[in-house]
Amino acid sequence: MPVIRVEMFKRTQEQKRYLIKELTEAFVKTCGGNKDSIKILITEVDKNDWASGGIIIADKEN
Amino acid sequence: MPVIRVEMFKRTQEQKRYLIKELTEAFVKTCGGNKDSIKILITEVDKNDWASGGIIIADKEN
Amino acid sequence: MPVIRVEMFKRTQEQKRYLIKELTEAFVKTCGGNKDSIKILITEVDKNDWASGGIIIADKEN
Amino acid sequence: MPVIRVEMFKRTQEQKRYLIKELTEAFVKTCGGNKDSIKILITEVDKNDWASGGIIIADKEN
Amino acid sequence: MPVIRVEMFKRTQEQKRYLIKELTEAFVKTCGGNKDSIKILITEVDKNDWASGGIIIADKEN
Amino acid sequence: MPVIRVEMFKRTQEQKRYLIKELTEAFVKTCGGNKDSIKILITEVDKNDWASGGIIIADKEN
């Protein structure tokens, strides 16, 4: 533990690499613990599979 | 909030669009709140990755 | 399948009962399938455990 | 119920089939209940989407 | 990795201990890997928060 | 979107407040986007419900 999960729209590999580094440091800085025990799982969500207000995001952007 | 997640087998985009509309309305009707705050995330699961009774669904259908 | 998960702030048991009925009907109406196969799991989230914009919801309401 | 979710790196279909059989039997053996009610969902995670210690697993292996 | 999550109705601590031991062994036996890397997270779900067929489980049992 | 979920052992409300602030800033810094759209959900996990290597964490600490 801890496990951090991020669900977001598609990003570049470089952004994901940087995000993971920063999230890990944010956790250690605020909650302490061993950096190596922090697991992060990224799920990139397609805009056709995410909705708010009853409308799919991909539809809003068209 | 709220966040509604649906894990289901593959559907058409039209079905997903309709499902999201109806789930959002069902939430507002029963629990109130602001329609725009309702987030829905759909995950389509492959029949090779879902099992019941110890057997993968794709195997049951063959 | 399907599994529907709802993360929301606390509601009454009556609202949860009604929500579950309506979500189940919304799914069958839009995606078809067997009503009995639809599983719903509700997680009530404390306002101290949910944040947006970097601020815990409970703090915004104080 | 119950629902068992497994997040793991890619495996063969044969391994997934065997894993599901064994997890189901492990649940019945230890917690009882009806084998048919046990649902299992497998998510295969790309090594570019999983990190520990602030570093993406795919990067550690290069 | 892997992470195994179990959502189930309430069990005794002894059953949970035994379940975790057996699930871990089932994973290593079928998918290999290092036993220590296997993380398991149990969530006990109240019968008022789980439904199938549009009806809350706690209501079915009354 | 995005939604960030953190599963961790119990922390103080002050630590959670600080963690949320830092995770939100880490996301904006590395992936951009609108700070207000970032949702974070914290789940505090009991040491009796989390295991690694086949052993419940609470048992390891006794």
mmCIF file of C-alpha atoms in Angstrom:
data_model
loop_
_atom_site.group_PDB
_atom_site.id
_atom_site.type_symbol
_atom_site.label_atom_id
_atom_site.label_comp_id
_atom_site.label_asym_id
_atom_site.label_seq_id
_atom_site.Cartn_x
_atom_site.Cartn_y
_atom_site.Cartn_z
ATOM 1 C CA MET A 1 0.000 0.000 0.000
ATOM 2 C CA PRO A 2 -0.888 2.657 -0.985
ATOM 3 C CA VAL A 3 -2.397 2.107 -4.408
ATOM 4 C CA ILE A 4 -3.167 5.207 -6.481
ATOM 5 C CA ARG A 5 -5.370 4.836 -9.555
ATOM 6 C CA VAL A 6 -5.725 7.526 -12.184
ATOM 7 C CA GLU A 7 -8.502 7.470 -14.758
ATOM 8 C CA MET A 8 -7.907 10.128 -17.399
ATOM 9 C CA PHE A 9 -8.057 10.823 -21.100
ATOM 10 C CA LYS A 10 -5.122 9.742 -23.238
ATOM 11 C CA ARG A 11 -1.751 11.331 -22.482
ATOM 12 C CA THR A 12 1.733 10.854 -23.950
ATOM 13 C CA GLN A 13 4.098 8.349 -22.383
ATOM 14 C CA GLU A 14 6.275 11.273 -21.316
ATOM 15 C CA GLN A 15 3.356 12.876 -19.457
ATOM 16 C CA LYS A 16 2.493 9.591 -17.769
ATOM 17 C CA ARG A 17 6.108 9.134 -16.671
ATOM 18 C CA TYR A 18 6.211 12.623 -15.199
ATOM 19 C CA LEU A 19 2.759 12.283 -13.596
ATOM 20 C CA ILE A 20 3.787 9.089 -11.817
ATOM 21 C CA LYS A 21 6.969 10.661 -10.488
ATOM 22 C CA GLU A 22 5.088 13.682 -9.146
ATOM 23 C CA LEU A 23 2.180 11.732 -7.628
ATOM 24 C CA THR A 24 4.617 9.449 -5.833
ATOM 25 C CA GLU A 25 6.546 12.393 -4.429
ATOM 26 C CA ALA A 26 3.302 14.120 -3.388
ATOM 27 C CA PHE A 27 2.299 11.032 -1.440
ATOM 28 C CA VAL A 28 5.598 10.643 0.404
ATOM 29 C CA LYS A 29 5.739 14.372 1.172
ATOM 30 C CA THR A 30 2.265 14.469 2.722
ATOM 31 C CA CYS A 31 1.708 11.009 4.170
ATOM 32 C CA GLY A 32 5.206 9.642 4.635
ATOM 33 C CA GLY A 33 6.034 5.993 4.139
ATOM 34 C CA ASN A 34 8.331 4.105 1.843
ATOM 35 C CA LYS A 35 8.433 5.377 -1.748
ATOM 36 C CA ASP A 36 8.879 1.855 -3.120
ATOM 37 C CA SER A 37 5.614 0.702 -1.585
ATOM 38 C CA ILE A 38 3.594 3.202 -3.638
ATOM 39 C CA LYS A 39 1.883 1.568 -6.587
ATOM 40 C CA ILE A 40 0.215 3.600 -9.325
ATOM 41 C CA LEU A 41 -2.116 2.296 -12.008
ATOM 42 C CA ILE A 42 -3.140 4.480 -14.947
ATOM 43 C CA THR A 43 -6.275 3.818 -16.981
ATOM 44 C CA GLU A 44 -6.694 5.880 -20.128
ATOM 45 C CA VAL A 45 -10.380 6.278 -20.860
ATOM 46 C CA ASP A 46 -11.752 6.789 -24.361
ATOM 47 C CA LYS A 47 -13.963 9.865 -24.761
ATOM 48 C CA ASN A 48 -16.678 7.539 -26.017
ATOM 49 C CA ASP A 49 -16.772 5.799 -22.635
ATOM 50 C CA TRP A 50 -16.992 8.782 -20.323
ATOM 51 C CA ALA A 51 -19.992 11.041 -19.819
ATOM 52 C CA SER A 52 -21.150 13.926 -17.709
ATOM 53 C CA GLY A 53 -24.597 15.480 -17.494
ATOM 54 C CA GLY A 54 -26.016 12.530 -19.450
ATOM 55 C CA ILE A 55 -23.944 13.152 -22.595
ATOM 56 C CA ILE A 56 -20.886 11.246 -23.829
ATOM 57 C CA ILE A 57 -17.802 13.518 -23.910
ATOM 58 C CA ALA A 58 -16.976 12.584 -27.516
ATOM 59 C CA ASP A 59 -20.445 13.773 -28.528
ATOM 60 C CA LYS A 60 -19.986 17.103 -26.773
ATOM 61 C CA GLU A 61 -16.838 17.796 -28.735
ATOM 62 C CA ASN A 62 -18.421 17.212 -32.146
ATOM 63 C CA MET B 1 -20.162 13.160 -7.404
ATOM 64 C CA PRO B 2 -21.849 10.822 -8.039
ATOM 65 C CA VAL B 3 -19.758 8.532 -10.205
ATOM 66 C CA ILE B 4 -21.524 5.613 -11.886
ATOM 67 C CA ARG B 5 -19.435 2.858 -13.436
ATOM 68 C CA VAL B 6 -20.846 0.240 -15.762
ATOM 69 C CA GLU B 7 -18.941 -2.931 -16.621
ATOM 70 C CA MET B 8 -20.682 -4.778 -19.429
ATOM 71 C CA PHE B 9 -20.111 -6.717 -22.614
ATOM 72 C CA LYS B 10 -19.639 -4.750 -25.824
ATOM 73 C CA ARG B 11 -22.558 -2.580 -26.960
ATOM 74 C CA THR B 12 -23.039 -0.209 -29.910
ATOM 75 C CA GLN B 13 -22.229 3.466 -29.496
ATOM 76 C CA GLU B 14 -25.943 4.184 -29.882
ATOM 77 C CA GLN B 15 -26.786 1.862 -26.985
ATOM 78 C CA LYS B 16 -24.109 3.446 -24.809
ATOM 79 C CA ARG B 17 -25.424 6.934 -25.609
ATOM 80 C CA TYR B 18 -28.955 5.888 -24.693
ATOM 81 C CA LEU B 19 -27.826 4.014 -21.568
ATOM 82 C CA ILE B 20 -25.970 7.056 -20.266
ATOM 83 C CA LYS B 21 -28.947 9.302 -20.809
ATOM 84 C CA GLU B 22 -31.277 6.923 -18.976
ATOM 85 C CA LEU B 23 -28.932 6.185 -16.065
ATOM 86 C CA THR B 24 -28.424 9.911 -15.516
ATOM 87 C CA GLU B 25 -32.151 10.551 -15.500
ATOM 88 C CA ALA B 26 -32.727 7.608 -13.149
ATOM 89 C CA PHE B 27 -30.239 9.078 -10.700
ATOM 90 C CA VAL B 28 -31.727 12.581 -10.704
ATOM 91 C CA LYS B 29 -35.263 11.192 -10.415
ATOM 92 C CA THR B 30 -34.493 9.057 -7.376
ATOM 93 C CA CYS B 31 -31.692 10.865 -5.560
ATOM 94 C CA GLY B 32 -31.966 14.429 -6.760
ATOM 95 C CA GLY B 33 -28.952 16.639 -7.289
ATOM 96 C CA ASN B 34 -27.483 18.431 -10.255
ATOM 97 C CA LYS B 35 -27.556 16.484 -13.521
ATOM 98 C CA ASP B 36 -24.240 17.974 -14.631
ATOM 99 C CA SER B 37 -22.458 16.586 -11.589
ATOM 100 C CA ILE B 38 -23.244 12.991 -12.586
ATOM 101 C CA LYS B 39 -20.257 11.278 -14.152
ATOM 102 C CA ILE B 40 -20.569 7.899 -15.879
ATOM 103 C CA LEU B 41 -17.724 5.646 -16.939
ATOM 104 C CA ILE B 42 -18.329 2.629 -19.167
ATOM 105 C CA THR B 43 -15.940 -0.310 -19.337
ATOM 106 C CA GLU B 44 -16.622 -2.878 -22.019
ATOM 107 C CA VAL B 45 -15.333 -6.241 -20.875
ATOM 108 C CA ASP B 46 -14.186 -8.950 -23.275
ATOM 109 C CA LYS B 47 -15.909 -12.317 -22.800
ATOM 110 C CA ASN B 48 -12.453 -13.824 -22.353
ATOM 111 C CA ASP B 49 -11.928 -11.720 -19.236
ATOM 112 C CA TRP B 50 -15.142 -12.398 -17.374
ATOM 113 C CA ALA B 51 -16.128 -15.640 -15.652
ATOM 114 C CA SER B 52 -18.841 -17.099 -13.491
ATOM 115 C CA GLY B 53 -18.914 -20.453 -11.747
ATOM 116 C CA GLY B 54 -15.216 -20.910 -12.491
ATOM 117 C CA ILE B 55 -15.603 -20.850 -16.290
ATOM 118 C CA ILE B 56 -14.739 -18.015 -18.702
ATOM 119 C CA ILE B 57 -17.870 -16.745 -20.488
ATOM 120 C CA ALA B 58 -16.288 -17.073 -23.948
ATOM 121 C CA ASP B 59 -15.690 -20.764 -23.228
ATOM 122 C CA LYS B 60 -19.316 -21.312 -22.195
ATOM 123 C CA GLU B 61 -20.523 -19.957 -25.506
ATOM 124 C CA ASN B 62 -18.392 -22.280 -27.656
ATOM 125 C CA MET C 1 -22.778 -9.141 -16.001
ATOM 126 C CA PRO C 2 -23.359 -6.239 -16.088
ATOM 127 C CA VAL C 3 -22.087 -4.760 -12.837
ATOM 128 C CA ILE C 4 -23.100 -1.182 -12.047
ATOM 129 C CA ARG C 5 -21.282 0.650 -9.255
ATOM 130 C CA VAL C 6 -22.516 3.886 -7.767
ATOM 131 C CA GLU C 7 -20.298 6.072 -5.606
ATOM 132 C CA MET C 8 -22.329 8.830 -3.995
ATOM 133 C CA PHE C 9 -22.879 10.767 -0.803
ATOM 134 C CA LYS C 10 -25.126 9.220 1.833
ATOM 135 C CA ARG C 11 -28.749 8.621 0.909
ATOM 136 C CA THR C 12 -31.702 7.056 2.755
ATOM 137 C CA GLN C 13 -32.399 3.365 2.365
ATOM 138 C CA GLU C 14 -35.610 4.302 0.551
ATOM 139 C CA GLN C 15 -33.679 6.355 -1.991
ATOM 140 C CA LYS C 16 -31.189 3.538 -2.509
ATOM 141 C CA ARG C 17 -34.013 1.061 -3.038
ATOM 142 C CA TYR C 18 -35.645 3.311 -5.602
ATOM 143 C CA LEU C 19 -32.342 4.139 -7.316
ATOM 144 C CA ILE C 20 -31.524 0.452 -7.757
ATOM 145 C CA LYS C 21 -34.926 -0.259 -9.259
ATOM 146 C CA GLU C 22 -34.620 2.614 -11.731
ATOM 147 C CA LEU C 23 -31.011 1.902 -12.742
ATOM 148 C CA THR C 24 -31.876 -1.736 -13.402
ATOM 149 C CA GLU C 25 -34.836 -0.771 -15.563
ATOM 150 C CA ALA C 26 -32.741 1.812 -17.426
ATOM 151 C CA PHE C 27 -30.198 -0.870 -18.276
ATOM 152 C CA VAL C 28 -32.732 -3.406 -19.550
ATOM 153 C CA LYS C 29 -34.570 -0.745 -21.550
ATOM 154 C CA THR C 30 -31.459 0.475 -23.359
ATOM 155 C CA CYS C 31 -29.175 -2.552 -23.565
ATOM 156 C CA GLY C 32 -31.517 -5.497 -23.170
ATOM 157 C CA GLY C 33 -30.509 -8.656 -21.359
ATOM 158 C CA ASN C 34 -31.810 -10.492 -18.366
ATOM 159 C CA LYS C 35 -32.854 -8.279 -15.454
ATOM 160 C CA ASP C 36 -31.673 -10.841 -12.899
ATOM 161 C CA SER C 37 -28.117 -10.717 -14.239
ATOM 162 C CA ILE C 38 -27.776 -7.039 -13.380
ATOM 163 C CA LYS C 39 -25.761 -6.500 -10.214
ATOM 164 C CA ILE C 40 -25.547 -3.119 -8.526
ATOM 165 C CA LEU C 41 -23.134 -2.111 -5.798
ATOM 166 C CA ILE C 42 -23.545 1.145 -3.900
ATOM 167 C CA THR C 43 -20.688 2.830 -2.064
ATOM 168 C CA GLU C 44 -21.594 5.773 0.119
ATOM 169 C CA VAL C 45 -18.654 8.141 0.324
ATOM 170 C CA ASP C 46 -18.029 10.431 3.281
ATOM 171 C CA LYS C 47 -17.620 14.104 2.385
ATOM 172 C CA ASN C 48 -14.250 13.978 4.119
ATOM 173 C CA ASP C 49 -13.023 11.447 1.552
ATOM 174 C CA TRP C 50 -14.051 13.156 -1.669
ATOM 175 C CA ALA C 51 -12.484 16.244 -3.204
ATOM 176 C CA SER C 52 -12.637 18.408 -6.271
ATOM 177 C CA GLY C 53 -10.364 21.230 -7.299
ATOM 178 C CA GLY C 54 -7.901 20.200 -4.601
ATOM 179 C CA ILE C 55 -10.292 20.806 -1.697
ATOM 180 C CA ILE C 56 -12.164 18.230 0.396
ATOM 181 C CA ILE C 57 -15.951 18.609 -0.016
ATOM 182 C CA ALA C 58 -16.555 18.708 3.757
ATOM 183 C CA ASP C 59 -14.202 21.680 3.977
ATOM 184 C CA LYS C 60 -16.053 23.546 1.219
ATOM 185 C CA GLU C 61 -19.305 23.252 3.125
ATOM 186 C CA ASN C 62 -17.960 24.692 6.330
ATOM 187 C CA MET D 1 -21.687 -11.908 -4.958
ATOM 188 C CA PRO D 2 -18.794 -12.303 -4.506
ATOM 189 C CA VAL D 3 -16.933 -10.423 -7.236
ATOM 190 C CA ILE D 4 -13.218 -11.064 -7.562
ATOM 191 C CA ARG D 5 -11.137 -8.707 -9.692
ATOM 192 C CA VAL D 6 -7.609 -9.480 -10.804
ATOM 193 C CA GLU D 7 -5.317 -6.803 -12.206
ATOM 194 C CA MET D 8 -2.176 -8.374 -13.621
ATOM 195 C CA PHE D 9 0.262 -8.271 -16.490
ATOM 196 C CA LYS D 10 -0.658 -10.135 -19.664
ATOM 197 C CA ARG D 11 -1.067 -13.899 -19.418
ATOM 198 C CA THR D 12 -2.067 -16.603 -21.931
ATOM 199 C CA GLN D 13 -5.705 -17.577 -22.287
ATOM 200 C CA GLU D 14 -4.779 -20.974 -20.865
ATOM 201 C CA GLN D 15 -3.329 -19.365 -17.724
ATOM 202 C CA LYS D 16 -6.387 -17.166 -17.301
ATOM 203 C CA ARG D 17 -8.680 -20.190 -17.647
ATOM 204 C CA TYR D 18 -6.705 -22.093 -15.023
ATOM 205 C CA LEU D 19 -6.446 -19.068 -12.718
ATOM 206 C CA ILE D 20 -10.212 -18.570 -12.763
ATOM 207 C CA LYS D 21 -10.855 -22.196 -11.949
ATOM 208 C CA GLU D 22 -8.444 -22.136 -9.013
ATOM 209 C CA LEU D 23 -9.593 -18.793 -7.587
ATOM 210 C CA THR D 24 -13.199 -19.975 -7.675
ATOM 211 C CA GLU D 25 -12.326 -23.196 -5.878
ATOM 212 C CA ALA D 26 -10.255 -21.273 -3.316
ATOM 213 C CA PHE D 27 -13.243 -19.070 -2.529
ATOM 214 C CA VAL D 28 -15.712 -21.926 -2.099
ATOM 215 C CA LYS D 29 -13.235 -23.914 0.000
ATOM 216 C CA THR D 30 -12.592 -21.073 2.435
ATOM 217 C CA CYS D 31 -15.803 -19.047 2.483
ATOM 218 C CA GLY D 32 -18.438 -21.465 1.268
ATOM 219 C CA GLY D 33 -21.362 -20.364 -0.848
ATOM 220 C CA ASN D 34 -22.581 -21.246 -4.289
ATOM 221 C CA LYS D 35 -19.864 -21.659 -6.931
ATOM 222 C CA ASP D 36 -22.110 -20.237 -9.653
ATOM 223 C CA SER D 37 -22.506 -16.959 -7.781
ATOM 224 C CA ILE D 38 -18.765 -16.234 -7.952
ATOM 225 C CA LYS D 39 -17.931 -13.705 -10.640
ATOM 226 C CA ILE D 40 -14.355 -13.003 -11.688
ATOM 227 C CA LEU D 41 -13.156 -10.118 -13.815
ATOM 228 C CA ILE D 42 -9.619 -10.024 -15.192
ATOM 229 C CA THR D 43 -7.921 -6.794 -16.258
ATOM 230 C CA GLU D 44 -4.607 -7.164 -18.041
ATOM 231 C CA VAL D 45 -2.512 -4.080 -17.384
ATOM 232 C CA ASP D 46 0.145 -2.832 -19.797
ATOM 233 C CA LYS D 47 3.589 -2.359 -18.250
ATOM 234 C CA ASN D 48 3.430 1.244 -19.436
ATOM 235 C CA ASP D 49 0.444 1.865 -17.164
ATOM 236 C CA TRP D 50 1.724 0.427 -13.923
ATOM 237 C CA ALA D 51 4.380 1.912 -11.661
ATOM 238 C CA SER D 52 6.052 1.358 -8.333
ATOM 239 C CA GLY D 53 8.480 3.607 -6.501
ATOM 240 C CA GLY D 54 7.665 6.415 -8.934
ATOM 241 C CA ILE D 55 8.921 4.578 -12.028
ATOM 242 C CA ILE D 56 6.873 2.928 -14.784
ATOM 243 C CA ILE D 57 7.499 -0.838 -14.895
ATOM 244 C CA ALA D 58 8.219 -0.806 -18.642
ATOM 245 C CA ASP D 59 10.991 1.728 -18.003
ATOM 246 C CA LYS D 60 12.555 -0.433 -15.281
ATOM 247 C CA GLU D 61 12.857 -3.346 -17.677
ATOM 248 C CA ASN D 62 14.688 -1.411 -20.380
ATOM 249 C CA MET E 1 1.384 -6.557 -9.262
ATOM 250 C CA PRO E 2 -0.887 -8.448 -9.295
ATOM 251 C CA VAL E 3 -3.659 -6.881 -7.229
ATOM 252 C CA ILE E 4 -6.634 -9.094 -6.338
ATOM 253 C CA ARG E 5 -9.763 -7.456 -4.977
ATOM 254 C CA VAL E 6 -12.572 -9.379 -3.355
ATOM 255 C CA GLU E 7 -15.999 -7.842 -2.758
ATOM 256 C CA MET E 8 -18.094 -10.128 -0.598
ATOM 257 C CA PHE E 9 -20.543 -10.213 2.274
ATOM 258 C CA LYS E 10 -19.151 -10.180 5.796
ATOM 259 C CA ARG E 11 -16.942 -13.090 6.822
ATOM 260 C CA THR E 12 -14.999 -13.906 10.000
ATOM 261 C CA GLN E 13 -11.387 -12.818 10.327
ATOM 262 C CA GLU E 14 -10.433 -16.500 10.269
ATOM 263 C CA GLN E 15 -12.189 -16.982 6.918
ATOM 264 C CA LYS E 16 -10.522 -13.895 5.484
ATOM 265 C CA ARG E 17 -7.113 -15.102 6.636
ATOM 266 C CA TYR E 18 -7.675 -18.491 5.027
ATOM 267 C CA LEU E 19 -9.151 -16.987 1.847
ATOM 268 C CA ILE E 20 -6.120 -14.754 1.367
ATOM 269 C CA LYS E 21 -3.725 -17.653 1.817
ATOM 270 C CA GLU E 22 -5.593 -19.788 -0.724
ATOM 271 C CA LEU E 23 -6.062 -17.032 -3.324
ATOM 272 C CA THR E 24 -2.364 -16.209 -3.157
ATOM 273 C CA GLU E 25 -1.416 -19.845 -3.648
ATOM 274 C CA ALA E 26 -3.900 -20.190 -6.515
ATOM 275 C CA PHE E 27 -2.282 -17.248 -8.268
ATOM 276 C CA VAL E 28 1.284 -18.519 -7.930
ATOM 277 C CA LYS E 29 0.283 -22.033 -8.972
ATOM 278 C CA THR E 30 -1.430 -20.901 -12.178
ATOM 279 C CA CYS E 31 0.392 -17.728 -13.213
ATOM 280 C CA GLY E 32 3.757 -17.986 -11.491
ATOM 281 C CA GLY E 33 5.582 -14.976 -10.138
ATOM 282 C CA ASN E 34 6.760 -13.922 -6.741
ATOM 283 C CA LYS E 35 4.338 -14.656 -3.892
ATOM 284 C CA ASP E 36 5.353 -11.471 -2.043
ATOM 285 C CA SER E 37 4.290 -9.294 -4.966
ATOM 286 C CA ILE E 38 0.670 -10.449 -4.705
ATOM 287 C CA LYS E 39 -1.520 -7.866 -2.995
ATOM 288 C CA ILE E 40 -5.078 -8.669 -1.932
ATOM 289 C CA LEU E 41 -7.711 -6.172 -0.834
ATOM 290 C CA ILE E 42 -10.971 -7.315 0.736
ATOM 291 C CA THR E 43 -14.095 -5.169 0.785
ATOM 292 C CA GLU E 44 -16.980 -6.443 2.875
ATOM 293 C CA VAL E 45 -20.221 -5.200 1.385
ATOM 294 C CA ASP E 46 -23.343 -4.634 3.450
ATOM 295 C CA LYS E 47 -26.448 -6.448 2.176
ATOM 296 C CA ASN E 48 -28.147 -3.055 2.017
ATOM 297 C CA ASP E 49 -25.638 -1.914 -0.597
ATOM 298 C CA TRP E 50 -25.743 -4.807 -3.013
ATOM 299 C CA ALA E 51 -28.584 -5.675 -5.383
ATOM 300 C CA SER E 52 -29.456 -8.072 -8.145
ATOM 301 C CA GLY E 53 -32.498 -8.062 -10.395
ATOM 302 C CA GLY E 54 -33.363 -4.557 -9.178
ATOM 303 C CA ILE E 55 -33.850 -5.579 -5.544
ATOM 304 C CA ILE E 56 -31.518 -4.959 -2.597
ATOM 305 C CA ILE E 57 -30.267 -8.257 -1.122
ATOM 306 C CA ALA E 58 -31.260 -7.279 2.437
ATOM 307 C CA ASP E 59 -34.836 -6.789 1.206
ATOM 308 C CA LYS E 60 -34.917 -10.231 -0.428
ATOM 309 C CA GLU E 61 -34.000 -11.885 2.852
ATOM 310 C CA ASN E 62 -36.777 -10.272 4.857
ATOM 311 C CA MET F 1 -12.187 13.731 -15.516
ATOM 312 C CA PRO F 2 -9.662 12.877 -14.279
ATOM 313 C CA VAL F 3 -10.575 10.778 -11.265
ATOM 314 C CA ILE F 4 -7.782 9.868 -8.845
ATOM 315 C CA ARG F 5 -8.420 7.181 -6.264
ATOM 316 C CA VAL F 6 -6.163 6.559 -3.308
ATOM 317 C CA GLU F 7 -6.366 3.388 -1.236
ATOM 318 C CA MET F 8 -4.220 3.709 1.855
ATOM 319 C CA PHE F 9 -4.079 2.965 5.564
ATOM 320 C CA LYS F 10 -5.730 5.438 7.917
ATOM 321 C CA ARG F 11 -4.355 8.971 7.972
ATOM 322 C CA THR F 12 -5.352 12.142 9.861
ATOM 323 C CA GLN F 13 -7.782 14.577 8.266
ATOM 324 C CA GLU F 14 -4.909 17.065 8.040
ATOM 325 C CA GLN F 15 -2.801 14.604 6.064
ATOM 326 C CA LYS F 16 -5.705 13.841 3.730
ATOM 327 C CA ARG F 17 -6.289 17.555 3.156
ATOM 328 C CA TYR F 18 -2.642 18.103 2.312
ATOM 329 C CA LEU F 19 -2.430 14.960 0.167
ATOM 330 C CA ILE F 20 -5.386 16.069 -1.940
ATOM 331 C CA LYS F 21 -3.910 19.501 -2.487
ATOM 332 C CA GLU F 22 -0.570 18.061 -3.580
ATOM 333 C CA LEU F 23 -2.004 15.337 -5.830
ATOM 334 C CA THR F 24 -4.183 17.907 -7.584
ATOM 335 C CA GLU F 25 -1.236 20.201 -8.172
ATOM 336 C CA ALA F 26 0.892 17.296 -9.396
ATOM 337 C CA PHE F 27 -1.757 16.442 -11.964
ATOM 338 C CA VAL F 28 -2.123 19.965 -13.306
ATOM 339 C CA LYS F 29 1.640 20.462 -13.423
ATOM 340 C CA THR F 30 2.288 17.313 -15.449
ATOM 341 C CA CYS F 31 -0.857 16.783 -17.516
ATOM 342 C CA GLY F 32 -2.436 20.239 -17.645
ATOM 343 C CA GLY F 33 -6.176 20.726 -17.638
ATOM 344 C CA ASN F 34 -8.583 22.495 -15.367
ATOM 345 C CA LYS F 35 -7.890 22.088 -11.651
ATOM 346 C CA ASP F 36 -11.609 22.088 -10.816
ATOM 347 C CA SER F 37 -12.223 19.050 -13.021
ATOM 348 C CA ILE F 38 -9.905 16.881 -10.915
ATOM 349 C CA LYS F 39 -11.819 14.611 -8.570
ATOM 350 C CA ILE F 40 -10.091 12.631 -5.820
ATOM 351 C CA LEU F 41 -11.582 9.812 -3.804
ATOM 352 C CA ILE F 42 -9.821 8.442 -0.734
ATOM 353 C CA THR F 43 -10.493 4.978 0.664
ATOM 354 C CA GLU F 44 -8.932 4.169 3.995
ATOM 355 C CA VAL F 45 -8.317 0.445 4.220
ATOM 356 C CA ASP F 46 -8.239 -1.449 7.490
ATOM 357 C CA LYS F 47 -5.086 -3.508 8.053
ATOM 358 C CA ASN F 48 -7.331 -6.529 8.481
ATOM 359 C CA ASP F 49 -8.507 -6.165 4.877
ATOM 360 C CA TRP F 50 -5.206 -5.820 3.079
ATOM 361 C CA ALA F 51 -2.638 -8.556 2.503
ATOM 362 C CA SER F 52 0.631 -9.183 0.760
ATOM 363 C CA GLY F 53 2.474 -12.447 0.293
ATOM 364 C CA GLY F 54 -0.612 -14.332 1.467
ATOM 365 C CA ILE F 55 -0.649 -12.787 4.948
ATOM 366 C CA ILE F 56 -2.970 -10.085 6.314
ATOM 367 C CA ILE F 57 -1.028 -6.937 7.250
ATOM 368 C CA ALA F 58 -2.574 -6.770 10.741
ATOM 369 C CA ASP F 59 -1.261 -10.283 11.402
ATOM 370 C CA LYS F 60 2.268 -9.332 10.303
ATOM 371 C CA GLU F 61 2.364 -6.513 12.836
ATOM 372 C CA ASN F 62 1.423 -8.662 15.801
#
